[in-house]
Short mmCIF file of C-alpha atoms and ligand atoms in Angstrom, two decimals:
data_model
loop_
_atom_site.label_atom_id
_atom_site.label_comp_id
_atom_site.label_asym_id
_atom_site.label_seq_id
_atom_site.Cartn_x
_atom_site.Cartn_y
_atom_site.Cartn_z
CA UNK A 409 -37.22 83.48 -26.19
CA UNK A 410 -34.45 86.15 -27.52
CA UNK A 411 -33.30 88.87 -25.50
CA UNK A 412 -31.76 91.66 -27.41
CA UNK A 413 -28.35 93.08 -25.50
CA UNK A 414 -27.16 96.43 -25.82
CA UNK A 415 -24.29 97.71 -25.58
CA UNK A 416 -23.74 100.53 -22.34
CA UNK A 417 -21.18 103.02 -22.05
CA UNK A 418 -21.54 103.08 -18.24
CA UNK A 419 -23.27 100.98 -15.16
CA UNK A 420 -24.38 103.13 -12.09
CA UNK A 421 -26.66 103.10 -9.69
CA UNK A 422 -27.32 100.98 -6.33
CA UNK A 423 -29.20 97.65 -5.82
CA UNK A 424 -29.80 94.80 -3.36
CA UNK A 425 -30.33 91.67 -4.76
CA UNK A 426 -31.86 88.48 -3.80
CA UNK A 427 -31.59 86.13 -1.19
CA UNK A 428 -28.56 84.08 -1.60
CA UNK A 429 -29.01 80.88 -3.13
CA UNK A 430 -27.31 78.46 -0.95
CA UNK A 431 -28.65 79.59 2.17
CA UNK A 432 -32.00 79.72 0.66
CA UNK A 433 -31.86 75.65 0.47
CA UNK A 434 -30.57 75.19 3.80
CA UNK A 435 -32.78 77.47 5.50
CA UNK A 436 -35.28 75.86 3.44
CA UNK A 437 -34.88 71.79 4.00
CA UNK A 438 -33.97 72.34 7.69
CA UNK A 439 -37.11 75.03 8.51
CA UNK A 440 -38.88 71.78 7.17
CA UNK A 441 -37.59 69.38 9.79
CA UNK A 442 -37.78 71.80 12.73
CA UNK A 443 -40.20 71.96 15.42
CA UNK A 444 -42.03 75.21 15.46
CA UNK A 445 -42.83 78.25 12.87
CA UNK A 446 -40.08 79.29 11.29
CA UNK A 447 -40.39 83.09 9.19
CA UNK A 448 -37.28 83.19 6.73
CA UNK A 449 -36.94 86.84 5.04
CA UNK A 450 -35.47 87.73 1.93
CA UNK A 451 -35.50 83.98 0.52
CA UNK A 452 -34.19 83.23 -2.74
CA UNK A 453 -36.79 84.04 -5.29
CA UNK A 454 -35.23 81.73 -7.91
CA UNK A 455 -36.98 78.69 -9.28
CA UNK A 456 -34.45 76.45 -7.73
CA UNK A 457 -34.65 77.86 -4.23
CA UNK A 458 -38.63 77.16 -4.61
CA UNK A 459 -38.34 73.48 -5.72
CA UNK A 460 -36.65 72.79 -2.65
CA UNK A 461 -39.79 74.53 -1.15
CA UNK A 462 -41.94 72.42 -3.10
CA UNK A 463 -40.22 69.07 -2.24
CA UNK A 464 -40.50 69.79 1.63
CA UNK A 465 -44.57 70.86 0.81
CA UNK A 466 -44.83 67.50 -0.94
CA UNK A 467 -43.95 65.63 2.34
CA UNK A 468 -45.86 67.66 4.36
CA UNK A 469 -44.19 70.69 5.62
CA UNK A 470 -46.84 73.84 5.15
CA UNK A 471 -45.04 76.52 3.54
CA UNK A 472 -46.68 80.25 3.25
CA UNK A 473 -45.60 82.31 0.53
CA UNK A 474 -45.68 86.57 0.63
CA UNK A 475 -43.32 87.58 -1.71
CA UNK A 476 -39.71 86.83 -0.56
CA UNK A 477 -41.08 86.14 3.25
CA UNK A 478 -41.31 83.06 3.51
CA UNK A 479 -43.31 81.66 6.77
CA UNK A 480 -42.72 77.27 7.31
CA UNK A 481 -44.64 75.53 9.32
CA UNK A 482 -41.66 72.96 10.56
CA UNK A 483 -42.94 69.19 10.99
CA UNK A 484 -40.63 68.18 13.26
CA UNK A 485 -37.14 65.71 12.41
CA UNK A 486 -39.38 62.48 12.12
CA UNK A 487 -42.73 64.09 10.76
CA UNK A 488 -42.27 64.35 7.28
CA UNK A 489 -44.43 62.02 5.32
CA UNK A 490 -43.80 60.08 2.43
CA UNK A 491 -44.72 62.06 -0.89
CA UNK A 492 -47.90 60.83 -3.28
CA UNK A 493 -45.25 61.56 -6.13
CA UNK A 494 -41.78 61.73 -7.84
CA UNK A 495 -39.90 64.61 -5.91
CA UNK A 496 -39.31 67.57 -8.24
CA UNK A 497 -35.76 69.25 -7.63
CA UNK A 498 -36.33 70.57 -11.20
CA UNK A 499 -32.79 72.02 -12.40
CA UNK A 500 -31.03 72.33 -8.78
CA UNK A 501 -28.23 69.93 -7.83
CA UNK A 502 -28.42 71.37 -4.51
CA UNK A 503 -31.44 70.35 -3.78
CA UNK A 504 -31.53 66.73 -5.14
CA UNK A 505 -27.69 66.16 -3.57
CA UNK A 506 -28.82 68.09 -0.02
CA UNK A 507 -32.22 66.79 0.37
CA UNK A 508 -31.33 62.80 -0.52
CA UNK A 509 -29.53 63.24 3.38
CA UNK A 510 -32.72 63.53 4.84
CA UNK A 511 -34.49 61.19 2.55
CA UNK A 512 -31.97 58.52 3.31
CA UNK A 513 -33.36 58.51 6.34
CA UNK A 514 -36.61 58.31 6.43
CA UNK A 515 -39.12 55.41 7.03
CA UNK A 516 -40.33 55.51 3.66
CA UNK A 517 -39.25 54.99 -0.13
CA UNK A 518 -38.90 58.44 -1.93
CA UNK A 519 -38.17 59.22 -5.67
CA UNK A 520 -36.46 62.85 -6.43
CA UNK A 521 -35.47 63.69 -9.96
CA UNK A 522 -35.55 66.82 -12.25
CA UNK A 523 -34.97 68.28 -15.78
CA UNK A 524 -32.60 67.29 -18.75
CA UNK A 525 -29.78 68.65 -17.30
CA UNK A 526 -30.46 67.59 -13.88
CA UNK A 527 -30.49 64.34 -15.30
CA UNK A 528 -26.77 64.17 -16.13
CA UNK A 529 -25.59 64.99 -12.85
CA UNK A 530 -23.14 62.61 -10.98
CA UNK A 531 -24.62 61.22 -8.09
CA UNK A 532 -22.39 58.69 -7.27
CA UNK A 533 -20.59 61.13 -4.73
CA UNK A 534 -23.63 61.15 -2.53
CA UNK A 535 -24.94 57.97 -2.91
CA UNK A 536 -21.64 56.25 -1.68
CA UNK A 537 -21.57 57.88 2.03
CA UNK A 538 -25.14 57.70 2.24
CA UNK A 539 -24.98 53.65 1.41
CA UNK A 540 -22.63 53.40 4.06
CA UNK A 541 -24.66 55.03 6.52
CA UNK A 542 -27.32 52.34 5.47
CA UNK A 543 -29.67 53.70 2.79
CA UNK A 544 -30.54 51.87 -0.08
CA UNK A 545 -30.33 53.95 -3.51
CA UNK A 546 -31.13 53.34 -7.06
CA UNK A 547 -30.33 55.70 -9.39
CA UNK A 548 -30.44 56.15 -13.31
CA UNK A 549 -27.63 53.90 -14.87
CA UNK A 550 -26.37 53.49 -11.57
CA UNK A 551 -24.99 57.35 -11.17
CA UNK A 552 -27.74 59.48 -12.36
CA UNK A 553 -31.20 61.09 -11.48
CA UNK A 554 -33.58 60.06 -10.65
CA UNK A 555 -32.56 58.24 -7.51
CA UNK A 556 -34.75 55.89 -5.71
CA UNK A 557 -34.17 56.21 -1.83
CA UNK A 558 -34.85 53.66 0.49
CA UNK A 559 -34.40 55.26 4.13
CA UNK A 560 -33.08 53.41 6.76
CA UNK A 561 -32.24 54.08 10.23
CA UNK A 562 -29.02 55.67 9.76
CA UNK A 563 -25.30 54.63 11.03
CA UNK A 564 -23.18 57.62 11.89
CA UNK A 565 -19.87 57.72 9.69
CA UNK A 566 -16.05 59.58 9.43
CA UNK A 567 -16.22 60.50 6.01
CA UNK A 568 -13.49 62.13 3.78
CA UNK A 569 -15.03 64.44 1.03
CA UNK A 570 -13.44 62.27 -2.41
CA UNK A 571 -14.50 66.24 -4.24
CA UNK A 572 -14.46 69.82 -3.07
CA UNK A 573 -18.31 69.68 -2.72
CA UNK A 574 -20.24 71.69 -0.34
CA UNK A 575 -23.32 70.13 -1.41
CA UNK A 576 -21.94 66.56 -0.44
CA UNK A 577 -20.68 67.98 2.74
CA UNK A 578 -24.09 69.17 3.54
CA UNK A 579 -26.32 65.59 2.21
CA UNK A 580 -23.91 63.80 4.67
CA UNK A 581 -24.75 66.96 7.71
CA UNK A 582 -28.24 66.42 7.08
CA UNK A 583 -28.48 62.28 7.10
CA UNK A 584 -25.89 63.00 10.50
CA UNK A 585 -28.82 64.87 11.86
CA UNK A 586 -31.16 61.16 11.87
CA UNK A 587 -27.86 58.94 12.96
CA UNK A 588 -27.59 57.43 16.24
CA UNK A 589 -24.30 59.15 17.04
CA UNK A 590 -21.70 61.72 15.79
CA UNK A 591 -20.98 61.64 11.79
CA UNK A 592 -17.61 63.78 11.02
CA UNK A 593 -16.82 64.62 7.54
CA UNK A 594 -13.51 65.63 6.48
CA UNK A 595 -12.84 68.00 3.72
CA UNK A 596 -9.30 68.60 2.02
CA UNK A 597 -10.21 71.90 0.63
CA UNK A 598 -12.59 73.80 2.40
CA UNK A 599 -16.16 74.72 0.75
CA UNK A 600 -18.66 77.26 1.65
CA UNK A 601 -20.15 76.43 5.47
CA UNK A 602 -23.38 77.74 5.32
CA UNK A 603 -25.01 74.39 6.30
CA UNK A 604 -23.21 74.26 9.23
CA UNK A 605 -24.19 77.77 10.83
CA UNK A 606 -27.33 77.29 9.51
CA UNK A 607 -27.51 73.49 11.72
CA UNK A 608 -26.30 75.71 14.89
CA UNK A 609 -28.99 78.50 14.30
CA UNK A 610 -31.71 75.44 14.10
CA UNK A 611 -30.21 74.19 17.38
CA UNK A 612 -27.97 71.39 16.20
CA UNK A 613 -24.33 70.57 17.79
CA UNK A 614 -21.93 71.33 15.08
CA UNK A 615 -18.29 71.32 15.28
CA UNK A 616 -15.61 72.37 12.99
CA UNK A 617 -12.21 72.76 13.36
CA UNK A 618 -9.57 72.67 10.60
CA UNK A 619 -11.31 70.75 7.89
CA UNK A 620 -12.90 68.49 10.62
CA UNK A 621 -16.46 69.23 10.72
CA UNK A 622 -18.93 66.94 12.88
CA UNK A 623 -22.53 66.34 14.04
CA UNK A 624 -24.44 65.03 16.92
CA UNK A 625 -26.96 62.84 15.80
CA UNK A 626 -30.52 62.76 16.73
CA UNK A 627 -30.29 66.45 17.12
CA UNK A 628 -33.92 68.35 17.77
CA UNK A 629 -33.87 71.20 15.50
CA UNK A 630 -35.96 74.34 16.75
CA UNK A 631 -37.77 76.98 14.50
CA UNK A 632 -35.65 79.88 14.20
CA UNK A 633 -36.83 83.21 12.07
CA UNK A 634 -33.52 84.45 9.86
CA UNK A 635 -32.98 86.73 7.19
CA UNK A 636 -30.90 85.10 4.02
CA UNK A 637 -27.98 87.90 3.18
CA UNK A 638 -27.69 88.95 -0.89
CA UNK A 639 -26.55 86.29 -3.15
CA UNK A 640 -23.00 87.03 -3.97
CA UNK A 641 -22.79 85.13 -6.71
CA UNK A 642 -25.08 87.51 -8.46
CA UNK A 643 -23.28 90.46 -7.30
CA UNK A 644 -20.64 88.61 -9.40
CA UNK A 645 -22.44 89.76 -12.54
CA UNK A 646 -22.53 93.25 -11.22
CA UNK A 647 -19.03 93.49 -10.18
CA UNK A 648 -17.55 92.46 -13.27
CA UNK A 649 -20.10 95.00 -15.41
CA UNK A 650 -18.74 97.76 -13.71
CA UNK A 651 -15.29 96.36 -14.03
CA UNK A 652 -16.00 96.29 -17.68
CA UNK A 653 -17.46 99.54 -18.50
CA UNK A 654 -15.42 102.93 -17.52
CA UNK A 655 -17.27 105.19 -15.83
CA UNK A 656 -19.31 102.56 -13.94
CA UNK A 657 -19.75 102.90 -10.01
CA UNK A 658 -22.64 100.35 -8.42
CA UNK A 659 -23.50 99.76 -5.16
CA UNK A 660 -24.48 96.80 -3.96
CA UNK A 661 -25.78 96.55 -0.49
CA UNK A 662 -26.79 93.54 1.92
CA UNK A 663 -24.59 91.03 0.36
CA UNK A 664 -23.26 87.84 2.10
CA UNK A 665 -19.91 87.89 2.42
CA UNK A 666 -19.68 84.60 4.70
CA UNK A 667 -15.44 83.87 4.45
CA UNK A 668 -15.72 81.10 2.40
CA UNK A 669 -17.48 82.47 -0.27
CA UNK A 670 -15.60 86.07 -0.37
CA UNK A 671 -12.36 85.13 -1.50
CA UNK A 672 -14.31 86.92 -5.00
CA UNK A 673 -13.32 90.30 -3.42
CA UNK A 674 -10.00 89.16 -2.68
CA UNK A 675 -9.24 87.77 -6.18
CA UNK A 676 -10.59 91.01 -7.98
CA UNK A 677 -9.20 93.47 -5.39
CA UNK A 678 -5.54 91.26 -6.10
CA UNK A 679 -6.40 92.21 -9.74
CA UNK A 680 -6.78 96.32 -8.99
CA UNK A 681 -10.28 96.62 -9.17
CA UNK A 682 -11.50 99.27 -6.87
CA UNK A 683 -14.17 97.73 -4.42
CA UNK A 684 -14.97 98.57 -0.97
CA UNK A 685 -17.16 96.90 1.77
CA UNK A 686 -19.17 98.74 3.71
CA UNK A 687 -20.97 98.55 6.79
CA UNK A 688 -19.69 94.91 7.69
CA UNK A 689 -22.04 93.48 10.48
CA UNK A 690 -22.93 89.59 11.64
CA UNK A 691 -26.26 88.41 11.69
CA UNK A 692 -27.45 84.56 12.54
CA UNK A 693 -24.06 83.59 11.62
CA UNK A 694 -23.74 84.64 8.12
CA UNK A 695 -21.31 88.44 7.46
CA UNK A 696 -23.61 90.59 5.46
CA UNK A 697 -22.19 93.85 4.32
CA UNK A 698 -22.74 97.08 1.58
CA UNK A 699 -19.95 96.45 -1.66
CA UNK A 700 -19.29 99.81 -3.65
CA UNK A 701 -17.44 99.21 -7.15
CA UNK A 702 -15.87 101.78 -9.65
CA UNK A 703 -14.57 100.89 -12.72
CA UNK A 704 -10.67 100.18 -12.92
CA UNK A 705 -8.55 98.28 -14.93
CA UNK A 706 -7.92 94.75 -14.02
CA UNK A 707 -5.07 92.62 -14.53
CA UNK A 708 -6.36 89.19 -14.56
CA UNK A 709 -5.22 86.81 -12.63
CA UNK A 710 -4.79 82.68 -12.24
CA UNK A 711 -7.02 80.72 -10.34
CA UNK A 712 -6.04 77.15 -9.05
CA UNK A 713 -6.62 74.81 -6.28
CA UNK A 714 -8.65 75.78 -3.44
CA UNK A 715 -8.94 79.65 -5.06
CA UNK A 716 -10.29 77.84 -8.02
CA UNK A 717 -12.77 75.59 -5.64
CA UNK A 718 -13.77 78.81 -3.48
CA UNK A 719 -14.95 80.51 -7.06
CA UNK A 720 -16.22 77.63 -8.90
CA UNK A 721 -19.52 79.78 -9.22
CA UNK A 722 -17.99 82.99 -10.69
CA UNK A 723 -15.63 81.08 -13.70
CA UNK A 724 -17.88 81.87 -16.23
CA UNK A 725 -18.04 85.39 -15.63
CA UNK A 726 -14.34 85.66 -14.34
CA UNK A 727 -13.68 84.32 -18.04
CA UNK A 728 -15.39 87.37 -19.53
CA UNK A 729 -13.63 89.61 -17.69
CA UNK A 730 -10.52 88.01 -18.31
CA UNK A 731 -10.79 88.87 -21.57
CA UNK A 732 -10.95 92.32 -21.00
CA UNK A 733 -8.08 92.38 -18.79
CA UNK A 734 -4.53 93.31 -18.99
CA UNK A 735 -2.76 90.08 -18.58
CA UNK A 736 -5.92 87.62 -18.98
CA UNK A 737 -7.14 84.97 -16.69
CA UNK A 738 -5.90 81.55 -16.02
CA UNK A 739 -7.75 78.81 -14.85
CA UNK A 740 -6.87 75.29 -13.35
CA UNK A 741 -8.50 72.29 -11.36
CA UNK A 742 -11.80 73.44 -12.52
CA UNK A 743 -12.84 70.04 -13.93
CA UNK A 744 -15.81 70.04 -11.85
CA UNK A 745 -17.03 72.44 -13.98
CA UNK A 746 -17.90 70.17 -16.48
CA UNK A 747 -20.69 68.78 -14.42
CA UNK A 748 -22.19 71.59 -13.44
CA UNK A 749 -25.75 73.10 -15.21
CA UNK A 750 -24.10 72.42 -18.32
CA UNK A 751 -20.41 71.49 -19.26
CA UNK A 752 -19.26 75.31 -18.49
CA UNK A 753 -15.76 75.11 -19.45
CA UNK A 754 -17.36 73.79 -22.98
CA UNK A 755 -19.95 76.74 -22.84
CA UNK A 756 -17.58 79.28 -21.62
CA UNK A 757 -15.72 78.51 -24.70
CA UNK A 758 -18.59 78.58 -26.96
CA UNK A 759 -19.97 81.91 -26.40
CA UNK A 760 -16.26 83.47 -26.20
CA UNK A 761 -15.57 81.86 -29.63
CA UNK A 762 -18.79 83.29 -30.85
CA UNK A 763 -17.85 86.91 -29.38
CA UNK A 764 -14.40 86.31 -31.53
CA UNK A 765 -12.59 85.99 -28.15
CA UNK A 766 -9.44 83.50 -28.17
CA UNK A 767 -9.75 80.65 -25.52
CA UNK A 768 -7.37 77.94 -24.84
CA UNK A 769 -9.54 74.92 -23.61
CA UNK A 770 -8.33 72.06 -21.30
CA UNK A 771 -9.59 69.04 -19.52
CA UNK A 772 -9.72 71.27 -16.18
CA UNK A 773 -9.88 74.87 -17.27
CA UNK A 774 -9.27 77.69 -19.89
CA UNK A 775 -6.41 80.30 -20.42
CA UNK A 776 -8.01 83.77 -21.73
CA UNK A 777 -5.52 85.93 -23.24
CA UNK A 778 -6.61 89.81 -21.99
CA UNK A 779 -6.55 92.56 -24.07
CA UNK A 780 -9.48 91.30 -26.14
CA UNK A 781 -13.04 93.06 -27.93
CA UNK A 782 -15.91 91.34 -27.71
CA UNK A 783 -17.93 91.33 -31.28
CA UNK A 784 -21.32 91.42 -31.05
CA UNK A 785 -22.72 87.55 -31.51
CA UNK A 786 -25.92 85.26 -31.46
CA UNK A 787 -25.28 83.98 -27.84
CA UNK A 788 -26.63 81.15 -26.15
CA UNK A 789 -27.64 80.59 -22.61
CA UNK A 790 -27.84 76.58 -23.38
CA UNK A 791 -30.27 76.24 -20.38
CA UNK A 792 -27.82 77.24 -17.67
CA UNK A 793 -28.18 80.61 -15.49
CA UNK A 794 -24.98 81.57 -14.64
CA UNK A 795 -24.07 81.30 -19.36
CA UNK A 796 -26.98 83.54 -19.23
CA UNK A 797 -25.92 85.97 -17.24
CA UNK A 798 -22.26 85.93 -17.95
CA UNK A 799 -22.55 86.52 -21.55
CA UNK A 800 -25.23 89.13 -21.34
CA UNK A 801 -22.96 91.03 -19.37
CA UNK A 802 -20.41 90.97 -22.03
CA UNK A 803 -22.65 91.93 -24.05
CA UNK A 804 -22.54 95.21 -22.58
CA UNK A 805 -19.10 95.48 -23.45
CA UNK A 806 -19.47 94.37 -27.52
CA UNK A 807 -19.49 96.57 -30.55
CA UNK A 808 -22.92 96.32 -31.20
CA UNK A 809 -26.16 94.39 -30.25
CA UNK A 810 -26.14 90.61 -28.92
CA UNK A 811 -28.83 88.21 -28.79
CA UNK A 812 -29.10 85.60 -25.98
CA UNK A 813 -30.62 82.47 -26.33
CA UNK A 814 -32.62 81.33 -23.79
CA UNK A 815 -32.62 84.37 -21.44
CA UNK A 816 -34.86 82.52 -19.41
CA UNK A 817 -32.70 80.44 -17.87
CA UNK A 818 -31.40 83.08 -15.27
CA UNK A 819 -34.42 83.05 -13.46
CA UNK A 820 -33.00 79.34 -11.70
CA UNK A 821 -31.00 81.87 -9.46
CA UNK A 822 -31.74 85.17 -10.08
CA UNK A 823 -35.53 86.03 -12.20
CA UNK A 824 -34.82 90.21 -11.44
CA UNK A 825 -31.32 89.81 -13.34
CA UNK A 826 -32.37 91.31 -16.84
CA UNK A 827 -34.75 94.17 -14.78
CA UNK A 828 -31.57 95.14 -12.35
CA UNK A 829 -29.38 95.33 -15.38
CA UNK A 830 -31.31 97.56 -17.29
CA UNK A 831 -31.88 99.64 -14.60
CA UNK A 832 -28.19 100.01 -13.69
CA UNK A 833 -27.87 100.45 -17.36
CA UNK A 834 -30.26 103.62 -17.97
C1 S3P B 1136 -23.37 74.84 -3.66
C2 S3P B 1136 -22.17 74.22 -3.82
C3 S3P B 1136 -21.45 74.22 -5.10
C4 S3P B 1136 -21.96 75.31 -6.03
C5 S3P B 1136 -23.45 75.33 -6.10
C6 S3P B 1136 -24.05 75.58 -4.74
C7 S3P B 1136 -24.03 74.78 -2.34
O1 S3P B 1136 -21.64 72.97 -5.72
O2 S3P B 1136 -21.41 75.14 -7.30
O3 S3P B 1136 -23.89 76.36 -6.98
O4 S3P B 1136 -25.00 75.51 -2.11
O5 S3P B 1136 -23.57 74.01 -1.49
P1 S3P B 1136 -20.72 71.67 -5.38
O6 S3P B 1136 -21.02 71.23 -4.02
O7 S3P B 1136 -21.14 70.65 -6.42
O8 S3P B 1136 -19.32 72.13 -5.55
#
């Protein structure tokens, strides 16, 4: 499929988007493994939020569907039962890297894989922990999906995170939750923390203290009914729209804006853009709060380090609006990138080429030069939902129609994107 982009002279208007993605997952896997009925609102309706959902059905969890309510019937930590067939994570890392902690410890043998470009995924960086907390895995060529997981009763371990990888943080969480004692992992550069305030709300001991973040093992989880906060990660695509075209003002309301995840309004509001949060309040654990954007000019900015770890979602649409910007964007130590959906520093690239945007590529990032116009181009999505999204919202900003590619593909994290945009469009 083709979708045909306009360009729009303004974005305004006021939405509230979907249920963030990573929280959908955890609330997801650990609803599973809890004892009780567990009602989780607002759940993620994208297809990679639902594969989790259909990997914890598949070993027995019943799962009720009404729209974005989502009601799970929790088996309890040792009732899951071993599925009839290959596990289907379909395109979502975080659900074949989260979920292999609490199949690697389980008293059966269970096979997860998903698509093409699940398939290319490095594994290696959850296998390793998980071996040495006594699973058995096989995987594809020794690194890649699908894996073969041979549960064992589970060792606890002290393990130091090799990558800035939330998901890898969270597989070894989840196997700590079988082990017969505490499991500690250690990260150097802290990553989003939604699995562990979503293992306290489920009744689980979790500490965390500087980087230092443990588990007590054999922990009874307990249903718990939560609400998952707007995915701010999709905002993302908003923000930068209205940072894009003058005259835009969107509201965006209900968004998570957990800490480690919000350093996005920091890093534009460092740039000049003129944001606001509104109506801050806690719930479950999670910050939720109203944003409110109005176009200004931005400056650009350089990301590095642990900025560049803390945003490793937003690059490809931080790129576009680099290009827009006064001084351009900068971006280092993003090499992990290159393994995400698809090789996004190489797709970045592509489409900017394409929209006759100058890009200097490196092993670990980009420089974007600002000051740039975007020429209307044949873009392509190449499978991955955040391309997708990114480029159709610089499509807004070209100087005439764009086509995207494979459209489709935002629908793995957000399916209402294309309807919202339109809408804040008219
Ligand atoms: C996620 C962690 C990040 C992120 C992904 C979601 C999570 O991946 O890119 O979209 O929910 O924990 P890594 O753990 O590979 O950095």
């Amino acid at each position: 499929m083709i979708e045909t982009i306009h360009p729009v002279s303004a974005l305004r208007g006021t939405v509230r988007l979907p249920g963030d993605k990573s929280i959908s997952h955890r609330y997801g896997m650990l609803a599973s493994i809890a004892e009780g009925t567990s009602v989780i609102s607002n759940y993620s309706s994208g297809a990679d939020c639902h594969s989790t959902l259909g990997c914890m059905q598949a070993m027995g969890a019943r799962i009720e569907k009404n729209g974005t309510e989502i009601t799970i019937h929790g088996v309890g930590r040792e009732g899951l039962q071993a599925p009839a067939a290959m596990l289907d994570a379909g395109n979502s890392g975080s659900t074949i890297r989260m979920l292999s902690g609490i199949l690697a410890a389980q008293p059966f043998v269970s096979k997860i894989g998903g698509d093409e470009s699940l398939s290319k995924r490095p594994m290696a960086r959850i296998m390793k922990p998980l071996a040495e907390m006594g699973a058995a895995i096989d995987a594809q060529d020794g690194k890649f999906p699908p894996l073969t997981i041979h549960g064992a009763t589970l060792r606890p371990i002290d393990y130091t995170l090799p990558v800035a990888s939330a998901q890898v943080k969270s597989c070894v969480l989840f196997a700590g939750i079988y082990a017969d004692g505490k499991t500690i992992v250690r990260e150097p550069i802290v990553t989003r923390d939604h699995s562990e305030i979503a293992l306290r709300e489920f009744g689980a001991e979790v500490e965390s203290r500087r980087g230092e973040i443990s588990i007590a093992g054999r922990a009874a989880l307990k249903a718990k009914n939560l609400t998952v906060p707007g995915d701010l990660s999709s905002a993302a695509f908003f923000l930068v729209a209205a940072l894009l075209r003058p005259g835009s003002r969107i509201a965006i309301q209900g968004v998570g804006l957990n800490p480690t995840r919000s350093s996005l309004m920091d890093f534009l509001a460092a740039g000049g853009a003129s944001l606001r949060v509104l109506n801050i309040a806690e719930g479950s654990g999670e910050v939720i709060g109203d944003i409110l954007i109005e176009h200004s000019r931005w400056r650009g900015g350089i990301l590095e380090k642990s900025m560049t770890a803390a945003l490793i979602d937003e690059i490809p649409v931080l790129a576009v609006l680099g290009a827009a910007s006064e001084e351009g964007l900068i971006v280092r130590d993003a090499a992990e990138l290159r393994v995400k959906e698809t090789d996004r520093i190489a797709t970045v690239a592509e489409n900017l080429k394409r929209m006759g945007i100058e890009v200097a590529v490196r092993e670990d990032g980009f420089d974007v030069p600002g000051k740039q116009k975007f020429r209307a181009a044949a873009l392509d999505s190449f499978g991955d939902h955040r391309i997708a999204m990114a480029f159709s919202v610089a499509a807004l900003a070209a100087d005439g129609p764009c086509e995207m590619h494979d459209p489709g593909a935002a629908s793995v994290s957000f399916p209402e994107f294309y309807n919202m945009l339109r809408s804040l469009s008219a």
